[in-house]
Amino acid sequence: MPLIIETSHRRSIDYGLQPESPADFSPLARSDLSVLIEQNRLLHAHAVPAMETLYQQIINTHNMVILTDATGVIVHSLGDDDFLEKANRVALQPGVAWSEATKGTNAIGTAIVEKSPALVHADQHYLAANHFLTCSAAPISDHLGNVIGVLDVSGDQRSFHKHTMALVRMSALMIENQLFSATFEDAITLHFHTRPEFIGTLMEGIASFSPGGRFLAANRNGLFQLGLPFSALQSHTFSSLFGLPVSALYEHYRTAAPGLLNLCMHNGVRVLGRAQLRLANSVFQHSLAGERTAPAVPANAAVAANQAAAQARRLSGLRYLRTGDQQLELVIDKVTRVLGRDIPIMIMGETGTGKELLAQAIHNDSPRAMSPFVAVNCASIPETLIESELFGYEDGAFTGARKKGAVGKILQANGGTLFLDEIGDMPFSLQARLLRVLQERMVTPLGSDKSIPVNVELICATNHNLRERMAKGLFREDLYYRLNGLVVKLPPLRERTDLETVVRKILATEAENGRYHVSPEILALFRQHRWPGNFRQLTNLLRTAIVMAGDEHEICLRHMPDDFLDDIDQGAPPDPAASPERLLAQGANLEEMEQSVILKSLEANGGNVSATARALGVSRNTIYRKIPNLK
């Protein structure tokens, strides 16, 4: 017997079910079933067409197609008339629950528990009443990986066919993809694969991004091809994942007959893609329409769109970075003075201090705001690829080069701003080529003898001390003095005086309606933390805390991840009478907190070690180990 069945049988026993128990005939009342269908309206609407298609493939085989909600209650079913009578004997009908807790081992309930497809055949069912069935079920998940329903084919065990499960899994994936597309309507949705024939099929990857390019979600195949978990993808953008700025994507779809996009993913794998730009925001619709729709747009609408676009740029401009910190105020004042003056800007600062955010704000406030902003992370591109990525290449320039060549990042930024992040990590051999481009304002793609004029505003950033790298022979002195027209340094988070304002802004961005706030104890912890990852670390921490807080509005100690608590710096000796959160705010470490809790519990239990151990759910040895002086 397969392990998944054995494990499910053990759960069935734990539920108190007996193999000879009769089938449970207790469907929901008609009114309650109507409510259930309404609650699962989106799932029902997208699943029914797929169910009908699936049913046509198995018609007249003594089978039925079943859709359930996330708990296993049947929402909809289709079946052969000659099998429906048998199915009704075991309550295979809408409104009946087929969870493991009610029916024991069965494909629907087991697929929900295991979160994976389940095949339960004949006497593998826990209840003897269901032994005449063979069932193949696949969970249907939302874009976050949560099971929201199950698609199942159940039939007479004598009609079992090994291909049924494959049909069910394909149909469930089809439903998931349709739900995914319906969920992200005001978004950029990219359909991609390494092979063009798979685009538009169930094998394609799908990823959605906000109109500004921020990653929103990906389907199962999309996550697989991107090779990163959902949590890691949340900090990415369209540009960082596929090597193409959103502005270039919009430009591509201004053409009358745009072909497939040729993209290079963050891991170096090249894919082909087709994007759907279903953007409700008129600013982006206008930018996409270009010349094709310009004649049909009324003059006042065009003016309104331009005004809205200008407003959108201002909302991500320099003034929105002013949060009260004096060091940052000086940085903003300096860069404001050189806007549009063709003076290169070098942004120094630790990792995660917001260097790219500042660069984007500089671009948005500059005269080049309507032109491309192209960001290149010199540390993330393999050394063997960075030259072709920056300068582009001609057809056949090297093995694996795409036909017709490729436009490099510098030419993509022509007329706009080129942001070279982590410039200190640029390979030494390429620094001379970059210097020549900056001096001559000309780019020569690999494999070409033709130079192309280029006009870019240059912003660089690094967390290295470039003077030290020059002394070690790792950075060219002449390039350094070409780049450092204005050098500014962003303060690390631990030195900023606007922490409370920053926390409020991040919470407002990450959660709707500003419903969350941090407790005073947590804010005190934030102030004493060293924040080695700076704003990137703080943002990820608050994003996790929001999920942990759920319906609670105040983020407290219990919502903090363990690694954050481990990193808290030591402070003044803690007050043993303080609450756990106050102890942490005073600088106590976890060991001191544990000792405080144990001592309080001992006091409450009159010094009885056994009673204290039971109250805390630990052994007596743990109590003695944590309190060595205990008699």
XYZ file of C-alpha atoms in Angstrom:
631
model
C 0.000 0.000 0.000
C 1.455 3.455 -0.914
C 2.831 5.504 1.992
C 0.349 8.324 1.368
C -2.528 5.824 1.856
C -1.000 4.270 4.981
C -0.526 7.701 6.522
C -4.091 8.677 5.662
C -5.447 5.448 7.206
C -3.673 6.294 10.449
C -5.276 9.732 10.422
C -8.669 8.101 9.789
C -8.212 5.953 12.891
C -7.256 9.062 14.897
C -10.508 10.704 13.753
C -12.366 7.854 15.460
C -13.799 6.416 12.245
C -14.552 2.716 11.827
C -14.052 0.978 8.439
C -17.612 -0.367 8.569
C -19.147 3.036 9.318
C -22.035 3.883 6.959
C -21.714 6.708 4.428
C -22.600 10.125 5.861
C -25.814 11.393 4.179
C -25.925 14.929 5.528
C -25.731 17.430 2.675
C -26.078 21.148 3.255
C -29.512 22.674 3.009
C -30.254 24.255 -0.365
C -29.924 27.796 1.039
C -26.584 26.942 2.676
C -25.349 25.361 -0.563
C -26.251 28.570 -2.421
C -24.196 30.542 0.094
C -21.286 28.116 -0.342
C -21.373 28.506 -4.132
C -21.467 32.293 -3.785
C -18.495 32.204 -1.417
C -16.606 30.212 -4.061
C -18.039 32.151 -6.991
C -14.708 32.845 -8.727
C -13.527 29.247 -8.320
C -16.883 27.914 -9.532
C -17.005 30.233 -12.549
C -13.535 29.271 -13.807
C -13.761 25.586 -12.897
C -17.072 24.702 -14.580
C -15.799 25.148 -18.202
C -12.724 23.030 -17.411
C -14.952 20.408 -15.756
C -17.154 20.230 -18.849
C -14.110 19.783 -21.088
C -12.759 17.089 -18.769
C -16.133 15.329 -18.677
C -16.230 15.147 -22.478
C -12.961 13.203 -22.321
C -14.284 10.596 -19.877
C -17.978 10.448 -20.892
C -19.601 7.000 -20.843
C -16.858 5.541 -18.638
C -18.937 5.260 -15.424
C -17.243 8.335 -13.943
C -18.164 11.762 -12.625
C -16.283 15.057 -12.308
C -16.436 16.780 -8.922
C -15.442 20.246 -7.655
C -15.134 20.914 -3.921
C -14.229 23.927 -1.817
C -11.098 24.110 0.338
C -12.689 21.959 3.073
C -13.841 19.188 0.736
C -17.531 20.111 0.476
C -18.809 19.323 -3.033
C -19.782 22.498 -4.889
C -20.553 21.113 -8.365
C -20.579 17.747 -10.167
C -21.096 16.249 -13.625
C -21.572 12.545 -14.287
C -22.855 9.650 -16.330
C -26.477 8.830 -15.529
C -25.682 5.160 -14.999
C -23.106 6.026 -12.340
C -24.934 8.865 -10.574
C -27.297 6.435 -8.871
C -24.343 4.566 -7.351
C -22.682 7.849 -6.444
C -25.762 9.042 -4.562
C -25.578 5.929 -2.391
C -22.329 7.218 -0.911
C -23.352 10.876 -0.944
C -21.223 11.979 -3.910
C -23.434 15.007 -4.438
C -23.270 18.803 -3.931
C -23.341 19.946 -0.330
C -21.711 16.814 1.110
C -18.325 16.998 2.836
C -15.579 14.621 1.675
C -12.866 15.591 4.118
C -10.796 12.857 5.750
C -12.429 13.682 9.079
C -15.861 12.719 7.719
C -15.099 10.061 5.087
C -11.687 8.737 6.069
C -9.127 8.077 3.339
C -10.479 9.359 0.014
C -8.877 11.234 -2.875
C -10.534 14.588 -2.134
C -9.811 14.711 1.596
C -6.316 13.248 1.239
C -5.396 15.739 -1.532
C -6.408 18.594 0.801
C -4.325 17.284 3.706
C -1.284 16.419 1.586
C -1.648 19.509 -0.669
C -0.800 17.271 -3.610
C -2.619 15.012 -6.105
C -4.035 11.829 -4.605
C -5.192 8.572 -6.229
C -7.297 6.312 -4.002
C -8.380 3.040 -5.614
C -10.925 0.488 -4.430
C -10.108 -0.900 -0.959
C -7.538 1.837 -0.387
C -10.580 3.865 0.750
C -10.867 3.670 4.524
C -14.632 3.177 4.599
C -15.774 -0.164 3.193
C -18.801 1.588 1.677
C -16.471 3.393 -0.728
C -14.465 0.374 -1.900
C -16.359 0.270 -5.206
C -14.865 3.683 -6.106
C -11.659 4.749 -7.807
C -10.902 8.440 -7.337
C -8.249 10.807 -8.743
C -8.051 14.266 -7.186
C -5.799 17.308 -7.574
C -5.830 20.387 -5.332
C -6.468 23.802 -6.874
C -4.255 26.478 -5.326
C -4.289 30.265 -5.435
C -1.242 32.389 -6.300
C -0.010 32.157 -2.690
C -0.048 28.358 -2.720
C -3.158 28.046 -0.542
C -5.540 25.198 -1.448
C -8.882 26.762 -2.410
C -10.566 23.706 -3.878
C -10.181 20.215 -5.308
C -10.937 18.791 -8.750
C -11.777 15.078 -8.671
C -12.826 12.293 -11.013
C -14.599 9.433 -9.212
C -15.954 6.298 -10.827
C -16.525 2.582 -10.640
C -13.240 0.936 -9.646
C -13.665 -1.517 -12.526
C -13.354 1.428 -14.963
C -10.014 2.586 -13.557
C -7.668 4.063 -16.170
C -4.112 5.152 -15.406
C -4.399 8.279 -17.583
C -7.275 9.745 -15.550
C -4.966 11.340 -12.983
C -2.989 13.114 -15.716
C -6.215 14.595 -17.113
C -7.282 15.749 -13.648
C -3.919 17.381 -12.920
C -3.901 19.168 -16.285
C -7.450 20.435 -15.737
C -6.617 21.660 -12.222
C -3.588 23.507 -13.595
C -5.796 25.074 -16.271
C -8.182 26.330 -13.591
C -5.276 27.705 -11.532
C -3.918 29.619 -14.541
C -7.350 31.097 -15.314
C -7.818 32.130 -11.682
C -4.339 33.640 -11.704
C -5.159 35.793 -14.745
C -8.474 36.877 -13.203
C -6.766 37.852 -9.932
C -4.269 40.242 -11.539
C -6.288 42.296 -14.000
C -4.622 45.684 -13.397
C -1.141 44.373 -14.042
C 1.590 43.402 -16.449
C 1.291 39.641 -16.949
C 4.157 37.853 -18.673
C 3.734 34.405 -20.275
C 7.176 32.856 -20.774
C 9.094 29.669 -21.516
C 12.463 28.636 -22.900
C 10.673 27.121 -25.914
C 8.287 29.306 -27.944
C 5.880 26.446 -28.728
C 5.036 26.120 -25.028
C 3.881 29.736 -24.666
C 0.097 29.686 -24.420
C 0.041 26.090 -23.130
C -0.203 24.661 -19.624
C 3.594 24.397 -19.576
C 4.177 28.153 -19.724
C 5.311 30.210 -16.785
C 3.116 33.169 -15.836
C 4.246 36.094 -13.701
C 2.396 39.312 -12.891
C 3.858 42.692 -12.027
C 2.429 46.027 -10.937
C 2.298 48.784 -13.599
C 5.568 50.070 -12.152
C 7.239 46.658 -12.475
C 7.062 45.313 -8.879
C 6.665 41.523 -8.674
C 3.186 40.420 -7.589
C 2.903 36.671 -8.134
C 3.706 33.718 -10.392
C 1.966 30.467 -11.206
C 3.430 27.020 -10.428
C 5.436 26.790 -13.649
C 6.502 30.396 -13.316
C 7.942 29.769 -9.843
C 9.691 26.658 -11.138
C 11.308 28.465 -14.086
C 12.320 31.484 -11.998
C 13.940 29.131 -9.488
C 13.141 31.295 -6.447
C 10.576 30.908 -3.654
C 7.672 33.348 -3.503
C 9.147 35.066 -0.427
C 12.392 35.851 -2.271
C 10.575 37.039 -5.410
C 8.662 39.680 -3.462
C 11.749 41.910 -3.385
C 12.237 41.664 -7.166
C 11.026 43.694 -10.134
C 10.397 42.914 -13.794
C 13.777 44.443 -14.589
C 15.729 42.458 -11.975
C 14.108 39.164 -13.013
C 14.117 39.531 -16.803
C 16.807 42.123 -17.499
C 14.478 44.548 -19.285
C 13.203 47.869 -17.913
C 9.442 48.314 -17.820
C 9.850 51.367 -20.042
C 11.419 49.156 -22.741
C 8.552 46.687 -22.353
C 6.027 49.453 -22.987
C 8.066 50.625 -25.961
C 8.060 47.086 -27.409
C 4.256 46.960 -27.381
C 3.885 50.335 -29.079
C 4.766 48.640 -32.376
C 1.975 47.538 -34.695
C 2.865 43.830 -34.554
C 5.167 43.147 -31.607
C 6.853 39.755 -31.664
C 7.886 37.582 -28.754
C 10.146 39.187 -26.185
C 13.653 37.736 -25.954
C 14.552 37.920 -22.267
C 17.404 36.865 -20.019
C 16.324 35.797 -16.562
C 18.231 36.660 -13.386
C 19.849 33.198 -13.426
C 21.225 33.651 -16.958
C 18.631 31.418 -18.662
C 17.137 32.942 -21.805
C 13.385 32.727 -22.308
C 10.822 33.966 -24.800
C 7.797 35.815 -23.556
C 4.551 37.539 -24.415
C 3.183 40.202 -22.098
C -0.415 41.216 -21.498
C -0.675 44.842 -20.417
C -4.101 45.017 -18.818
C -3.667 48.279 -16.982
C -6.652 50.155 -15.607
C -4.550 53.193 -14.712
C -4.989 55.805 -17.440
C -1.398 56.968 -17.009
C -0.048 53.626 -18.167
C -2.761 53.090 -20.759
C -1.779 56.391 -22.311
C 1.910 55.538 -22.306
C 1.171 52.206 -23.965
C -1.125 53.595 -26.616
C 1.571 55.781 -28.197
C 1.016 56.939 -31.755
C -1.543 54.219 -32.482
C -4.264 55.730 -30.303
C -3.109 59.323 -30.077
C -5.439 60.631 -32.842
C -8.473 59.073 -31.163
C -7.749 60.573 -27.735
C -9.484 63.903 -27.060
C -7.132 66.764 -26.384
C -8.378 67.269 -22.826
C -7.899 63.535 -22.080
C -4.321 63.677 -23.362
C -3.625 66.714 -21.179
C -5.142 64.949 -18.175
C -3.024 61.862 -18.830
C 0.143 63.948 -19.050
C -0.735 65.720 -15.817
C -1.399 62.378 -14.139
C 1.931 61.044 -15.392
C 3.727 64.068 -13.983
C 1.941 63.546 -10.672
C 2.972 59.873 -10.621
C 6.612 60.893 -11.112
C 6.387 63.460 -8.335
C 5.005 60.831 -5.952
C 8.287 58.938 -6.255
C 10.477 62.032 -6.297
C 13.024 63.405 -3.857
C 10.580 65.255 -1.643
C 8.901 61.976 -0.705
C 12.219 60.747 0.703
C 12.264 63.599 3.219
C 11.274 62.004 6.512
C 12.980 64.299 9.017
C 16.520 62.900 9.200
C 19.077 65.700 8.945
C 21.758 63.593 7.230
C 19.315 62.580 4.507
C 18.104 66.176 4.161
C 21.669 67.276 3.336
C 21.992 64.504 0.725
C 18.727 65.525 -0.950
C 19.692 69.212 -0.945
C 23.006 68.394 -2.647
C 21.575 66.232 -5.410
C 18.767 68.740 -6.046
C 21.376 71.377 -6.936
C 22.952 69.256 -9.700
C 19.755 67.969 -11.378
C 20.016 68.363 -15.153
C 23.599 69.677 -14.983
C 25.252 66.579 -16.563
C 27.207 65.929 -13.382
C 27.660 62.234 -12.519
C 26.458 61.274 -9.056
C 28.106 58.642 -6.855
C 25.929 57.277 -4.031
C 27.829 55.615 -1.189
C 26.250 53.557 1.561
C 25.861 50.160 3.149
C 23.748 47.498 1.511
C 20.032 48.117 1.842
C 20.250 51.852 2.603
C 18.102 52.789 -0.409
C 20.677 53.693 -3.033
C 18.534 52.592 -5.980
C 15.486 54.318 -4.460
C 17.443 57.588 -4.309
C 18.708 57.095 -7.881
C 15.157 56.548 -9.145
C 13.960 59.660 -7.294
C 16.799 61.706 -8.831
C 15.751 60.507 -12.292
C 12.064 61.251 -11.644
C 12.853 64.835 -10.632
C 15.280 65.413 -13.492
C 14.553 66.797 -16.997
C 15.006 63.198 -18.249
C 12.039 61.851 -16.243
C 10.074 60.930 -19.386
C 13.035 58.895 -20.721
C 14.220 55.433 -19.609
C 15.725 54.675 -16.212
C 17.923 51.595 -16.650
C 19.439 49.938 -13.571
C 22.348 47.495 -13.813
C 23.650 45.594 -10.797
C 27.308 45.043 -11.624
C 27.631 42.450 -8.837
C 24.730 40.225 -9.896
C 25.609 39.733 -13.590
C 28.192 36.982 -14.225
C 31.551 38.377 -15.305
C 31.293 36.495 -18.595
C 28.005 38.232 -19.445
C 28.419 41.752 -18.109
C 30.237 43.057 -21.196
C 27.485 41.909 -23.568
C 24.783 43.124 -21.148
C 26.280 46.612 -20.938
C 27.439 47.189 -24.492
C 25.205 44.830 -26.488
C 26.363 42.628 -29.342
C 25.904 41.911 -33.023
C 24.532 38.719 -34.573
C 27.072 35.908 -34.211
C 29.356 37.868 -31.898
C 29.861 34.764 -29.755
C 28.531 31.227 -29.302
C 24.952 31.366 -28.022
C 24.355 34.932 -29.163
C 20.789 35.477 -30.271
C 20.021 36.205 -33.899
C 19.946 39.917 -34.798
C 22.053 40.644 -31.711
C 20.938 42.542 -28.619
C 20.825 46.132 -27.439
C 22.982 46.697 -24.373
C 21.896 48.442 -21.182
C 23.781 51.630 -22.044
C 21.911 52.055 -25.326
C 18.622 51.153 -23.632
C 19.219 54.131 -21.327
C 19.919 56.501 -24.230
C 18.278 59.864 -23.495
C 17.607 58.829 -19.902
C 19.483 57.714 -16.817
C 21.895 54.803 -16.440
C 22.206 53.561 -12.855
C 25.247 51.348 -12.240
C 24.695 49.717 -8.851
C 27.650 48.105 -7.043
C 30.046 49.783 -9.483
C 32.924 48.736 -7.215
C 32.358 45.122 -8.294
C 32.707 45.818 -12.010
C 35.458 43.602 -13.485
C 38.696 45.533 -13.888
C 38.966 44.543 -17.554
C 35.685 46.326 -18.379
C 36.421 49.527 -16.513
C 38.539 50.895 -19.372
C 35.698 50.279 -21.874
C 33.199 52.042 -19.611
C 35.577 55.002 -19.223
C 35.917 55.266 -22.995
C 32.123 55.256 -23.429
C 31.739 58.010 -20.826
C 34.439 60.158 -22.414
C 33.505 59.654 -26.065
C 29.717 59.256 -25.591
C 29.867 56.371 -28.077
C 29.090 52.659 -27.673
C 30.526 49.883 -29.829
C 28.599 46.585 -29.454
C 30.548 43.337 -29.327
C 31.283 41.987 -32.788
C 30.639 45.366 -34.426
C 32.977 47.934 -35.952
C 30.304 50.633 -35.786
C 30.082 53.106 -32.879
C 26.682 54.444 -31.818
C 26.246 57.859 -30.161
C 24.729 57.686 -26.679
C 23.561 60.345 -24.235
C 22.949 59.205 -20.670
C 22.870 60.747 -17.222
C 25.067 58.586 -15.009
C 24.383 57.608 -11.408
C 26.580 55.031 -9.666
C 26.342 53.380 -6.273
C 28.597 51.212 -4.155
C 28.998 49.877 -0.635
C 32.783 49.634 -1.130
C 35.437 52.180 -0.251
C 36.625 52.866 -3.807
C 39.827 54.569 -2.649
C 40.823 51.352 -0.861
C 39.986 49.323 -3.974
C 42.120 51.708 -6.050
C 45.026 51.185 -3.632
C 44.645 47.413 -4.110
C 44.590 47.746 -7.889
C 40.947 46.649 -8.148
C 39.504 49.930 -9.431
C 40.880 52.317 -12.049
C 41.849 55.720 -10.723
C 40.911 57.507 -13.968
C 37.418 55.934 -13.923
C 36.968 56.893 -10.280
C 37.600 60.567 -10.990
C 35.289 60.403 -14.012
C 32.448 59.061 -11.866
C 32.660 61.132 -8.695
C 31.225 64.444 -9.856
C 29.050 64.599 -6.735
C 29.581 62.018 -4.009
C 26.879 61.587 -1.377
C 26.623 59.055 1.420
C 23.356 57.590 2.654
C 23.322 57.033 6.411
C 22.700 53.492 7.685
C 19.372 52.873 9.368
C 20.931 52.628 12.848
C 22.160 56.247 12.552
C 18.922 57.767 11.311
C 16.690 59.817 13.578
C 13.466 59.215 11.627
C 13.022 55.514 12.405
C 9.438 55.874 13.633
C 8.413 57.747 10.478
C 10.150 55.176 8.281
C 8.354 52.315 10.055
C 4.996 54.058 9.572
C 5.672 54.557 5.857
C 6.705 50.938 5.331
C 3.613 49.679 7.174
C 1.396 51.977 5.112
C 2.983 50.654 1.922
C 2.884 46.975 2.858
C -0.616 46.889 4.407
C -3.907 48.359 3.282
C -5.500 51.323 5.080
C -2.548 51.770 7.461
C -4.171 49.307 9.845
C -0.961 48.178 11.576
C 1.337 49.888 14.062
C 4.216 48.666 16.209
C 4.092 48.579 19.975
C 6.334 50.974 21.979
C 8.395 47.970 23.146
C 9.068 46.882 19.571
C 9.964 50.419 18.518
C 12.454 50.500 21.410
C 13.973 47.267 20.113
C 14.181 48.728 16.624
C 16.104 51.730 17.953
C 18.762 49.586 19.609
C 19.153 47.104 16.738
C 22.163 47.540 14.433
C 20.242 46.676 11.227
C 23.056 45.165 9.142
C 20.596 44.805 6.223
C 19.201 48.326 6.743
C 15.874 49.140 5.019
C 15.779 45.868 3.107
C 15.981 44.004 6.418
C 13.429 46.271 8.127
C 10.974 45.966 5.228
C 11.183 42.177 5.165
C 10.849 42.041 8.950
C 7.704 44.219 8.951
C 6.248 42.312 5.995
C 6.617 39.063 7.967
C 5.256 40.673 11.148
C 2.139 41.845 9.282
C 1.442 38.272 8.201
C 2.038 36.963 11.732
C -0.175 39.668 13.274
C -3.132 38.751 11.073
C -6.239 40.488 12.407
C -4.359 42.120 15.266
C -3.558 45.770 14.644
C -0.563 46.103 16.969
C 2.692 44.334 16.094
C 4.182 42.905 19.281
C 7.079 40.739 20.386
C 5.296 37.474 19.553
C 5.107 38.564 15.899
C 8.888 38.948 15.596
C 11.008 36.189 13.955
C 13.513 34.379 16.175
C 16.600 35.521 14.253
C 15.690 39.155 14.957
C 15.493 38.460 18.689
C 18.839 36.629 18.542
C 20.470 39.713 17.003
C 19.326 42.197 19.637
C 22.337 43.969 21.141
C 23.119 43.638 24.818
C 22.165 46.693 26.872
C 21.750 47.611 30.527
C 21.089 44.818 33.046
C 17.431 43.851 32.717
C 14.806 44.362 35.366
C 13.665 40.841 36.330
C 10.226 42.176 37.251
C 9.651 43.577 33.754
C 7.400 42.035 31.125
C 9.094 39.972 28.369
C 8.733 42.830 25.868
C 10.081 45.343 28.393
C 12.979 42.990 29.141
C 13.924 42.961 25.494
C 13.579 46.727 25.289
C 16.009 46.966 28.205
C 18.515 44.817 26.323
C 17.901 41.376 27.818
C 18.856 38.393 25.740
C 16.702 35.296 25.297
C 18.468 33.379 28.062
C 17.760 36.146 30.579
C 14.145 36.258 29.484
C 13.804 32.496 29.943
C 15.278 32.757 33.446
C 12.861 35.571 34.305
C 9.840 33.557 33.135
C 10.985 30.453 35.051
C 11.591 32.441 38.266
C 8.150 34.040 38.045
C 6.543 30.645 37.480
C 8.466 29.176 40.433
C 7.226 32.009 42.596
C 3.638 31.439 41.422
C 3.967 27.705 42.202
C 5.476 28.211 45.636
C 8.919 27.018 44.544
C 7.609 23.633 43.376
C 9.888 22.589 40.492
C 7.591 19.818 39.251
C 4.567 22.125 39.131
C 6.628 24.793 37.385
C 7.861 22.316 34.769
C 4.284 21.180 34.073
C 3.057 24.782 33.812
C 5.784 25.687 31.321
C 5.604 22.415 29.363
C 9.278 21.515 29.956
C 11.150 18.881 31.951
C 12.504 19.306 35.492
C 16.025 18.963 34.077
C 15.388 21.993 31.852
C 14.397 24.047 34.922
C 17.590 23.042 36.775
C 19.709 23.705 33.664
C 18.278 27.185 33.140
C 18.519 28.085 36.868
C 21.833 26.490 37.962
C 21.670 27.895 41.530
C 18.283 26.343 42.201
C 18.392 24.056 45.259
